[in-house]
Amino acid sequence: MNVVLLHGFGENPDIWDTFIPLLPDEYTFITLDYSKIAFCQSIDQYAQWVHTEIEQRNITRFVLIGHSMGGYISLAYAEKHAEYLAGLGLFHSTSFADSVDKQKTRDKTASFIKRKGSAAFIEGFLPNMYNEDFKRKNSVYIRQQLDDNKKLPEEALIQATMAMKVRPDRNKVLSSLDVPVLFVVGKQDNFIPYEDALKQIDLLKKPYVLISDHIAHAGMLEAPHSCAGLTKDFLEVCFD
């Protein structure tokens, strides 16, 4: 029983390191790393890269869980390869395309990375994932995360930014899924509008939803036990 986890933009797979041990060990957890890839120009191409990784492992049925940009990739994967999926999980992600304002922000992000580099971008970007309480209590962890992620290649970050900018709306994909869908929402999320999250929940046929007042953009770290409890229930149904 395989569970594939995709990290988000500006991250690497270690975002899942402390979360996986909270889940039942009867599952095989696979964390894929696309953080250094610079050859994908669209979210669909990232999804195809995921499919290649899946086929190389001879996996024919699995649960796919994505955080943020990893969720965008997961939805693109579901659009093309739904027959492989026993379930889909979205941590702080969205099936909506970027708004015009958000697309302009993506352009500014790409320009900043070109001018200032990965380290300067990650220093300002990554702490915004967390609520203030988490930042106060986990400064050492966040500093280590910053040090690690500042090493990400500039071109990989720029390509990912532009791929997110042009991704299509995938609400129809979300509404068409007949498998269980895990959906984690934080009311303090600086990146995913809460109103958009609520609209998406209404689309789900088999929802497993956590909405928290106290988490921002990283529930697997900010509220690990709550997220793990729901994920456990979700996985049980997926592989029932």
PDB file of C-alpha atoms in Angstrom:
ATOM      1  CA  MET A   1       0.000   0.000   0.000  1.00  0.00           C
ATOM      2  CA  ASN A   2       1.948   2.929  -1.379  1.00  0.00           C
ATOM      3  CA  VAL A   3       1.558   6.586  -0.457  1.00  0.00           C
ATOM      4  CA  VAL A   4       3.457   9.145  -2.534  1.00  0.00           C
ATOM      5  CA  LEU A   5       4.081  12.584  -1.013  1.00  0.00           C
ATOM      6  CA  LEU A   6       5.026  15.706  -2.959  1.00  0.00           C
ATOM      7  CA  HIS A   7       6.553  18.739  -1.280  1.00  0.00           C
ATOM      8  CA  GLY A   8       5.700  22.328  -2.157  1.00  0.00           C
ATOM      9  CA  PHE A   9       7.489  25.180  -3.896  1.00  0.00           C
ATOM     10  CA  GLY A  10      10.684  26.356  -2.251  1.00  0.00           C
ATOM     11  CA  GLU A  11      10.813  23.165  -0.192  1.00  0.00           C
ATOM     12  CA  ASN A  12      12.289  19.687  -0.440  1.00  0.00           C
ATOM     13  CA  PRO A  13      10.960  16.321   0.780  1.00  0.00           C
ATOM     14  CA  ASP A  14      12.160  16.850   4.349  1.00  0.00           C
ATOM     15  CA  ILE A  15       8.922  18.786   4.929  1.00  0.00           C
ATOM     16  CA  TRP A  16       7.391  15.325   5.510  1.00  0.00           C
ATOM     17  CA  ASP A  17      10.154  13.888   7.726  1.00  0.00           C
ATOM     18  CA  THR A  18       8.489  14.437  11.088  1.00  0.00           C
ATOM     19  CA  PHE A  19       4.970  13.758   9.766  1.00  0.00           C
ATOM     20  CA  ILE A  20       5.452  10.293   8.286  1.00  0.00           C
ATOM     21  CA  PRO A  21       6.388   8.667  11.643  1.00  0.00           C
ATOM     22  CA  LEU A  22       2.965   9.732  12.987  1.00  0.00           C
ATOM     23  CA  LEU A  23       1.223   7.599  10.343  1.00  0.00           C
ATOM     24  CA  PRO A  24       0.672   3.810  10.442  1.00  0.00           C
ATOM     25  CA  ASP A  25       3.742   1.827   9.397  1.00  0.00           C
ATOM     26  CA  GLU A  26       1.645  -0.575   7.340  1.00  0.00           C
ATOM     27  CA  TYR A  27       1.976   1.859   4.426  1.00  0.00           C
ATOM     28  CA  THR A  28       5.010   2.451   2.254  1.00  0.00           C
ATOM     29  CA  PHE A  29       5.701   6.187   2.082  1.00  0.00           C
ATOM     30  CA  ILE A  30       7.575   7.536  -0.933  1.00  0.00           C
ATOM     31  CA  THR A  31       8.721  11.165  -0.988  1.00  0.00           C
ATOM     32  CA  LEU A  32       9.614  12.427  -4.443  1.00  0.00           C
ATOM     33  CA  ASP A  33      11.967  15.376  -4.903  1.00  0.00           C
ATOM     34  CA  TYR A  34      11.373  17.808  -7.755  1.00  0.00           C
ATOM     35  CA  SER A  35      13.023  20.758  -6.007  1.00  0.00           C
ATOM     36  CA  LYS A  36      16.097  20.802  -8.260  1.00  0.00           C
ATOM     37  CA  ILE A  37      14.327  20.054 -11.554  1.00  0.00           C
ATOM     38  CA  ALA A  38      14.690  22.847 -14.116  1.00  0.00           C
ATOM     39  CA  PHE A  39      13.450  21.063 -17.246  1.00  0.00           C
ATOM     40  CA  CYS A  40       9.694  21.198 -16.515  1.00  0.00           C
ATOM     41  CA  GLN A  41       7.945  24.204 -18.015  1.00  0.00           C
ATOM     42  CA  SER A  42       4.400  23.363 -16.932  1.00  0.00           C
ATOM     43  CA  ILE A  43       2.634  21.657 -14.048  1.00  0.00           C
ATOM     44  CA  ASP A  44       1.625  18.944 -16.521  1.00  0.00           C
ATOM     45  CA  GLN A  45       5.293  18.225 -17.186  1.00  0.00           C
ATOM     46  CA  TYR A  46       5.950  17.887 -13.462  1.00  0.00           C
ATOM     47  CA  ALA A  47       3.018  15.459 -13.307  1.00  0.00           C
ATOM     48  CA  GLN A  48       4.495  13.448 -16.155  1.00  0.00           C
ATOM     49  CA  TRP A  49       7.795  13.327 -14.273  1.00  0.00           C
ATOM     50  CA  VAL A  50       5.894  11.927 -11.279  1.00  0.00           C
ATOM     51  CA  HIS A  51       4.295   9.298 -13.515  1.00  0.00           C
ATOM     52  CA  THR A  52       7.707   8.243 -14.808  1.00  0.00           C
ATOM     53  CA  GLU A  53       8.890   7.833 -11.216  1.00  0.00           C
ATOM     54  CA  ILE A  54       5.799   5.756 -10.430  1.00  0.00           C
ATOM     55  CA  GLU A  55       6.251   3.498 -13.443  1.00  0.00           C
ATOM     56  CA  GLN A  56       9.925   2.958 -12.635  1.00  0.00           C
ATOM     57  CA  ARG A  57       8.825   1.634  -9.250  1.00  0.00           C
ATOM     58  CA  ASN A  58       6.215  -0.668 -10.858  1.00  0.00           C
ATOM     59  CA  ILE A  59       3.427   0.921  -8.829  1.00  0.00           C
ATOM     60  CA  THR A  60      -0.063   0.559 -10.279  1.00  0.00           C
ATOM     61  CA  ARG A  61      -2.236   1.830  -7.417  1.00  0.00           C
ATOM     62  CA  PHE A  62      -1.361   4.427  -4.804  1.00  0.00           C
ATOM     63  CA  VAL A  63      -2.459   7.473  -2.827  1.00  0.00           C
ATOM     64  CA  LEU A  64      -0.969  10.788  -3.923  1.00  0.00           C
ATOM     65  CA  ILE A  65      -0.650  13.621  -1.395  1.00  0.00           C
ATOM     66  CA  GLY A  66       0.714  17.033  -2.335  1.00  0.00           C
ATOM     67  CA  HIS A  67       1.550  20.140  -0.358  1.00  0.00           C
ATOM     68  CA  SER A  68       0.920  23.503  -2.057  1.00  0.00           C
ATOM     69  CA  MET A  69       2.586  23.265  -5.493  1.00  0.00           C
ATOM     70  CA  GLY A  70       2.722  19.527  -4.880  1.00  0.00           C
ATOM     71  CA  GLY A  71      -1.069  19.687  -4.820  1.00  0.00           C
ATOM     72  CA  TYR A  72      -1.113  21.420  -8.199  1.00  0.00           C
ATOM     73  CA  ILE A  73       1.007  18.587  -9.561  1.00  0.00           C
ATOM     74  CA  SER A  74      -1.252  16.019  -7.897  1.00  0.00           C
ATOM     75  CA  LEU A  75      -4.346  17.472  -9.570  1.00  0.00           C
ATOM     76  CA  ALA A  76      -2.598  17.460 -12.949  1.00  0.00           C
ATOM     77  CA  TYR A  77      -1.657  13.836 -12.324  1.00  0.00           C
ATOM     78  CA  ALA A  78      -5.262  12.982 -11.443  1.00  0.00           C
ATOM     79  CA  GLU A  79      -6.418  14.553 -14.703  1.00  0.00           C
ATOM     80  CA  LYS A  80      -4.195  12.253 -16.780  1.00  0.00           C
ATOM     81  CA  HIS A  81      -3.793   9.125 -14.649  1.00  0.00           C
ATOM     82  CA  ALA A  82      -6.812   8.862 -12.336  1.00  0.00           C
ATOM     83  CA  GLU A  83      -6.863   5.080 -12.745  1.00  0.00           C
ATOM     84  CA  TYR A  84      -3.670   4.854 -10.670  1.00  0.00           C
ATOM     85  CA  LEU A  85      -5.116   6.733  -7.706  1.00  0.00           C
ATOM     86  CA  ALA A  86      -6.710   5.164  -4.654  1.00  0.00           C
ATOM     87  CA  GLY A  87      -6.995   8.619  -3.113  1.00  0.00           C
ATOM     88  CA  LEU A  88      -5.804  12.202  -3.443  1.00  0.00           C
ATOM     89  CA  GLY A  89      -4.589  14.501  -0.670  1.00  0.00           C
ATOM     90  CA  LEU A  90      -4.189  18.273  -0.823  1.00  0.00           C
ATOM     91  CA  PHE A  91      -2.382  20.086   1.971  1.00  0.00           C
ATOM     92  CA  HIS A  92      -2.887  23.845   1.566  1.00  0.00           C
ATOM     93  CA  SER A  93      -3.399  23.750  -2.179  1.00  0.00           C
ATOM     94  CA  THR A  94      -6.015  24.789  -4.716  1.00  0.00           C
ATOM     95  CA  SER A  95      -7.634  23.659  -7.932  1.00  0.00           C
ATOM     96  CA  PHE A  96      -8.149  27.280  -8.998  1.00  0.00           C
ATOM     97  CA  ALA A  97      -5.853  28.877 -11.559  1.00  0.00           C
ATOM     98  CA  ASP A  98      -3.869  31.949 -10.574  1.00  0.00           C
ATOM     99  CA  SER A  99      -5.767  35.213 -10.567  1.00  0.00           C
ATOM    100  CA  VAL A 100      -4.395  38.090 -12.634  1.00  0.00           C
ATOM    101  CA  ASP A 101      -2.946  39.660  -9.475  1.00  0.00           C
ATOM    102  CA  LYS A 102      -1.345  36.374  -8.464  1.00  0.00           C
ATOM    103  CA  GLN A 103       0.199  36.009 -11.926  1.00  0.00           C
ATOM    104  CA  LYS A 104       1.758  39.442 -11.517  1.00  0.00           C
ATOM    105  CA  THR A 105       3.159  38.318  -8.167  1.00  0.00           C
ATOM    106  CA  ARG A 106       4.676  35.250  -9.867  1.00  0.00           C
ATOM    107  CA  ASP A 107       6.415  37.532 -12.359  1.00  0.00           C
ATOM    108  CA  LYS A 108       7.809  39.609  -9.514  1.00  0.00           C
ATOM    109  CA  THR A 109       8.995  36.452  -7.764  1.00  0.00           C
ATOM    110  CA  ALA A 110      10.820  35.190 -10.863  1.00  0.00           C
ATOM    111  CA  SER A 111      12.391  38.615 -11.376  1.00  0.00           C
ATOM    112  CA  PHE A 112      13.521  38.787  -7.749  1.00  0.00           C
ATOM    113  CA  ILE A 113      15.153  35.350  -7.929  1.00  0.00           C
ATOM    114  CA  LYS A 114      16.970  36.320 -11.127  1.00  0.00           C
ATOM    115  CA  ARG A 115      18.299  39.508  -9.514  1.00  0.00           C
ATOM    116  CA  LYS A 116      18.924  38.421  -5.931  1.00  0.00           C
ATOM    117  CA  GLY A 117      19.295  34.635  -6.074  1.00  0.00           C
ATOM    118  CA  SER A 118      17.760  31.674  -4.253  1.00  0.00           C
ATOM    119  CA  ALA A 119      19.085  32.462  -0.788  1.00  0.00           C
ATOM    120  CA  ALA A 120      17.594  35.951  -0.596  1.00  0.00           C
ATOM    121  CA  PHE A 121      14.249  34.684  -1.899  1.00  0.00           C
ATOM    122  CA  ILE A 122      13.983  31.724   0.480  1.00  0.00           C
ATOM    123  CA  GLU A 123      14.954  33.916   3.464  1.00  0.00           C
ATOM    124  CA  GLY A 124      11.867  36.063   2.893  1.00  0.00           C
ATOM    125  CA  PHE A 125       9.528  33.405   1.543  1.00  0.00           C
ATOM    126  CA  LEU A 126       9.779  30.324   3.717  1.00  0.00           C
ATOM    127  CA  PRO A 127       8.883  31.773   7.163  1.00  0.00           C
ATOM    128  CA  ASN A 128       5.583  33.009   5.705  1.00  0.00           C
ATOM    129  CA  MET A 129       4.396  29.396   5.613  1.00  0.00           C
ATOM    130  CA  TYR A 130       4.053  29.264   9.391  1.00  0.00           C
ATOM    131  CA  ASN A 131       1.887  30.899  12.017  1.00  0.00           C
ATOM    132  CA  GLU A 132       3.531  33.164  14.569  1.00  0.00           C
ATOM    133  CA  ASP A 133       3.338  30.664  17.407  1.00  0.00           C
ATOM    134  CA  PHE A 134       5.112  27.996  15.378  1.00  0.00           C
ATOM    135  CA  LYS A 135       7.827  30.462  14.393  1.00  0.00           C
ATOM    136  CA  ARG A 136       8.425  31.436  18.022  1.00  0.00           C
ATOM    137  CA  LYS A 137       8.703  27.837  19.197  1.00  0.00           C
ATOM    138  CA  ASN A 138      10.647  26.379  16.269  1.00  0.00           C
ATOM    139  CA  SER A 139      13.277  28.956  15.339  1.00  0.00           C
ATOM    140  CA  VAL A 140      16.087  26.379  15.247  1.00  0.00           C
ATOM    141  CA  TYR A 141      14.127  24.100  12.910  1.00  0.00           C
ATOM    142  CA  ILE A 142      13.203  26.989  10.622  1.00  0.00           C
ATOM    143  CA  ARG A 143      16.816  28.191  10.493  1.00  0.00           C
ATOM    144  CA  GLN A 144      17.957  24.721   9.435  1.00  0.00           C
ATOM    145  CA  GLN A 145      15.207  24.593   6.837  1.00  0.00           C
ATOM    146  CA  LEU A 146      16.267  28.001   5.530  1.00  0.00           C
ATOM    147  CA  ASP A 147      19.899  26.918   5.300  1.00  0.00           C
ATOM    148  CA  ASP A 148      18.943  23.787   3.362  1.00  0.00           C
ATOM    149  CA  ASN A 149      16.456  25.372   0.977  1.00  0.00           C
ATOM    150  CA  LYS A 150      18.648  28.355   0.168  1.00  0.00           C
ATOM    151  CA  LYS A 151      20.732  25.874  -1.829  1.00  0.00           C
ATOM    152  CA  LEU A 152      17.924  25.221  -4.312  1.00  0.00           C
ATOM    153  CA  PRO A 153      18.938  26.106  -7.891  1.00  0.00           C
ATOM    154  CA  GLU A 154      17.723  29.486  -9.087  1.00  0.00           C
ATOM    155  CA  GLU A 155      16.604  28.081 -12.438  1.00  0.00           C
ATOM    156  CA  ALA A 156      14.521  25.387 -10.743  1.00  0.00           C
ATOM    157  CA  LEU A 157      12.730  27.987  -8.610  1.00  0.00           C
ATOM    158  CA  ILE A 158      12.126  30.248 -11.608  1.00  0.00           C
ATOM    159  CA  GLN A 159      10.775  27.423 -13.777  1.00  0.00           C
ATOM    160  CA  ALA A 160       8.482  26.297 -10.977  1.00  0.00           C
ATOM    161  CA  THR A 161       7.220  29.853 -10.488  1.00  0.00           C
ATOM    162  CA  MET A 162       6.325  30.261 -14.139  1.00  0.00           C
ATOM    163  CA  ALA A 163       4.752  26.799 -14.314  1.00  0.00           C
ATOM    164  CA  MET A 164       2.452  27.708 -11.421  1.00  0.00           C
ATOM    165  CA  LYS A 165       1.600  31.000 -13.090  1.00  0.00           C
ATOM    166  CA  VAL A 166       0.196  29.372 -16.245  1.00  0.00           C
ATOM    167  CA  ARG A 167      -1.481  26.289 -14.757  1.00  0.00           C
ATOM    168  CA  PRO A 168      -5.152  25.880 -15.704  1.00  0.00           C
ATOM    169  CA  ASP A 169      -8.177  25.744 -13.452  1.00  0.00           C
ATOM    170  CA  ARG A 170      -8.748  22.140 -12.356  1.00  0.00           C
ATOM    171  CA  ASN A 171     -12.030  22.402 -10.472  1.00  0.00           C
ATOM    172  CA  LYS A 172     -13.586  19.895 -12.881  1.00  0.00           C
ATOM    173  CA  VAL A 173     -10.848  17.426 -12.076  1.00  0.00           C
ATOM    174  CA  LEU A 174     -11.511  17.813  -8.363  1.00  0.00           C
ATOM    175  CA  SER A 175     -15.268  17.427  -8.772  1.00  0.00           C
ATOM    176  CA  SER A 176     -14.905  14.351 -10.988  1.00  0.00           C
ATOM    177  CA  LEU A 177     -12.816  12.294  -8.565  1.00  0.00           C
ATOM    178  CA  ASP A 178     -14.602   9.221  -7.247  1.00  0.00           C
ATOM    179  CA  VAL A 179     -11.833   8.384  -4.770  1.00  0.00           C
ATOM    180  CA  PRO A 180     -11.530   9.862  -1.261  1.00  0.00           C
ATOM    181  CA  VAL A 181      -9.974  13.337  -1.182  1.00  0.00           C
ATOM    182  CA  LEU A 182      -8.091  14.696   1.824  1.00  0.00           C
ATOM    183  CA  PHE A 183      -8.197  18.477   2.141  1.00  0.00           C
ATOM    184  CA  VAL A 184      -6.246  20.431   4.788  1.00  0.00           C
ATOM    185  CA  VAL A 185      -7.036  24.126   5.179  1.00  0.00           C
ATOM    186  CA  GLY A 186      -5.493  26.738   7.449  1.00  0.00           C
ATOM    187  CA  LYS A 187      -7.371  29.952   8.179  1.00  0.00           C
ATOM    188  CA  GLN A 188      -4.049  31.749   8.690  1.00  0.00           C
ATOM    189  CA  ASP A 189      -2.723  30.630   5.289  1.00  0.00           C
ATOM    190  CA  ASN A 190      -0.945  33.496   3.515  1.00  0.00           C
ATOM    191  CA  PHE A 191      -0.964  31.750   0.151  1.00  0.00           C
ATOM    192  CA  ILE A 192      -4.318  29.980  -0.325  1.00  0.00           C
ATOM    193  CA  PRO A 193      -7.425  32.180   0.142  1.00  0.00           C
ATOM    194  CA  TYR A 194      -9.784  30.640   2.698  1.00  0.00           C
ATOM    195  CA  GLU A 195     -12.807  31.451   0.556  1.00  0.00           C
ATOM    196  CA  ASP A 196     -11.328  29.479  -2.357  1.00  0.00           C
ATOM    197  CA  ALA A 197     -10.734  26.504  -0.074  1.00  0.00           C
ATOM    198  CA  LEU A 198     -14.362  26.458   1.018  1.00  0.00           C
ATOM    199  CA  LYS A 199     -15.546  26.521  -2.594  1.00  0.00           C
ATOM    200  CA  GLN A 200     -13.409  23.510  -3.382  1.00  0.00           C
ATOM    201  CA  ILE A 201     -14.674  21.491  -0.443  1.00  0.00           C
ATOM    202  CA  ASP A 202     -18.172  21.745  -1.897  1.00  0.00           C
ATOM    203  CA  LEU A 203     -16.894  20.005  -5.041  1.00  0.00           C
ATOM    204  CA  LEU A 204     -15.695  16.848  -3.299  1.00  0.00           C
ATOM    205  CA  LYS A 205     -17.649  13.597  -3.571  1.00  0.00           C
ATOM    206  CA  LYS A 206     -15.778  11.831  -0.766  1.00  0.00           C
ATOM    207  CA  PRO A 207     -14.263  14.552   1.416  1.00  0.00           C
ATOM    208  CA  TYR A 208     -11.913  14.187   4.367  1.00  0.00           C
ATOM    209  CA  VAL A 209     -11.463  17.768   5.512  1.00  0.00           C
ATOM    210  CA  LEU A 210      -9.528  19.515   8.260  1.00  0.00           C
ATOM    211  CA  ILE A 211     -10.077  23.254   8.721  1.00  0.00           C
ATOM    212  CA  SER A 212      -8.036  24.874  11.467  1.00  0.00           C
ATOM    213  CA  ASP A 213      -8.142  28.396  12.841  1.00  0.00           C
ATOM    214  CA  HIS A 214      -4.591  28.052  14.094  1.00  0.00           C
ATOM    215  CA  ILE A 215      -2.536  26.817  11.154  1.00  0.00           C
ATOM    216  CA  ALA A 216      -1.184  28.671   8.162  1.00  0.00           C
ATOM    217  CA  HIS A 217       0.419  26.883   5.196  1.00  0.00           C
ATOM    218  CA  ALA A 218       2.072  23.853   6.813  1.00  0.00           C
ATOM    219  CA  GLY A 219      -0.400  21.811   8.817  1.00  0.00           C
ATOM    220  CA  MET A 220       1.850  18.756   8.773  1.00  0.00           C
ATOM    221  CA  LEU A 221       4.220  20.769  10.982  1.00  0.00           C
ATOM    222  CA  GLU A 222       1.930  23.256  12.728  1.00  0.00           C
ATOM    223  CA  ALA A 223      -0.746  20.725  13.743  1.00  0.00           C
ATOM    224  CA  PRO A 224       0.887  17.352  13.046  1.00  0.00           C
ATOM    225  CA  HIS A 225      -1.299  15.180  15.274  1.00  0.00           C
ATOM    226  CA  SER A 226      -4.588  16.594  13.977  1.00  0.00           C
ATOM    227  CA  CYS A 227      -3.412  16.201  10.388  1.00  0.00           C
ATOM    228  CA  ALA A 228      -2.055  12.716  11.036  1.00  0.00           C
ATOM    229  CA  GLY A 229      -5.293  11.569  12.651  1.00  0.00           C
ATOM    230  CA  LEU A 230      -7.359  12.613   9.654  1.00  0.00           C
ATOM    231  CA  THR A 231      -4.777  11.268   7.214  1.00  0.00           C
ATOM    232  CA  LYS A 232      -4.898   7.884   8.974  1.00  0.00           C
ATOM    233  CA  ASP A 233      -8.691   7.732   8.581  1.00  0.00           C
ATOM    234  CA  PHE A 234      -8.374   8.841   4.969  1.00  0.00           C
ATOM    235  CA  LEU A 235      -5.791   6.171   4.113  1.00  0.00           C
ATOM    236  CA  GLU A 236      -7.860   3.435   5.712  1.00  0.00           C
ATOM    237  CA  VAL A 237     -10.771   4.261   3.415  1.00  0.00           C
ATOM    238  CA  CYS A 238      -8.527   4.584   0.358  1.00  0.00           C
ATOM    239  CA  PHE A 239      -7.143   1.075   0.790  1.00  0.00           C
ATOM    240  CA  ASP A 240     -10.303  -0.542   2.174  1.00  0.00           C
TER     241      ASP A 240
END
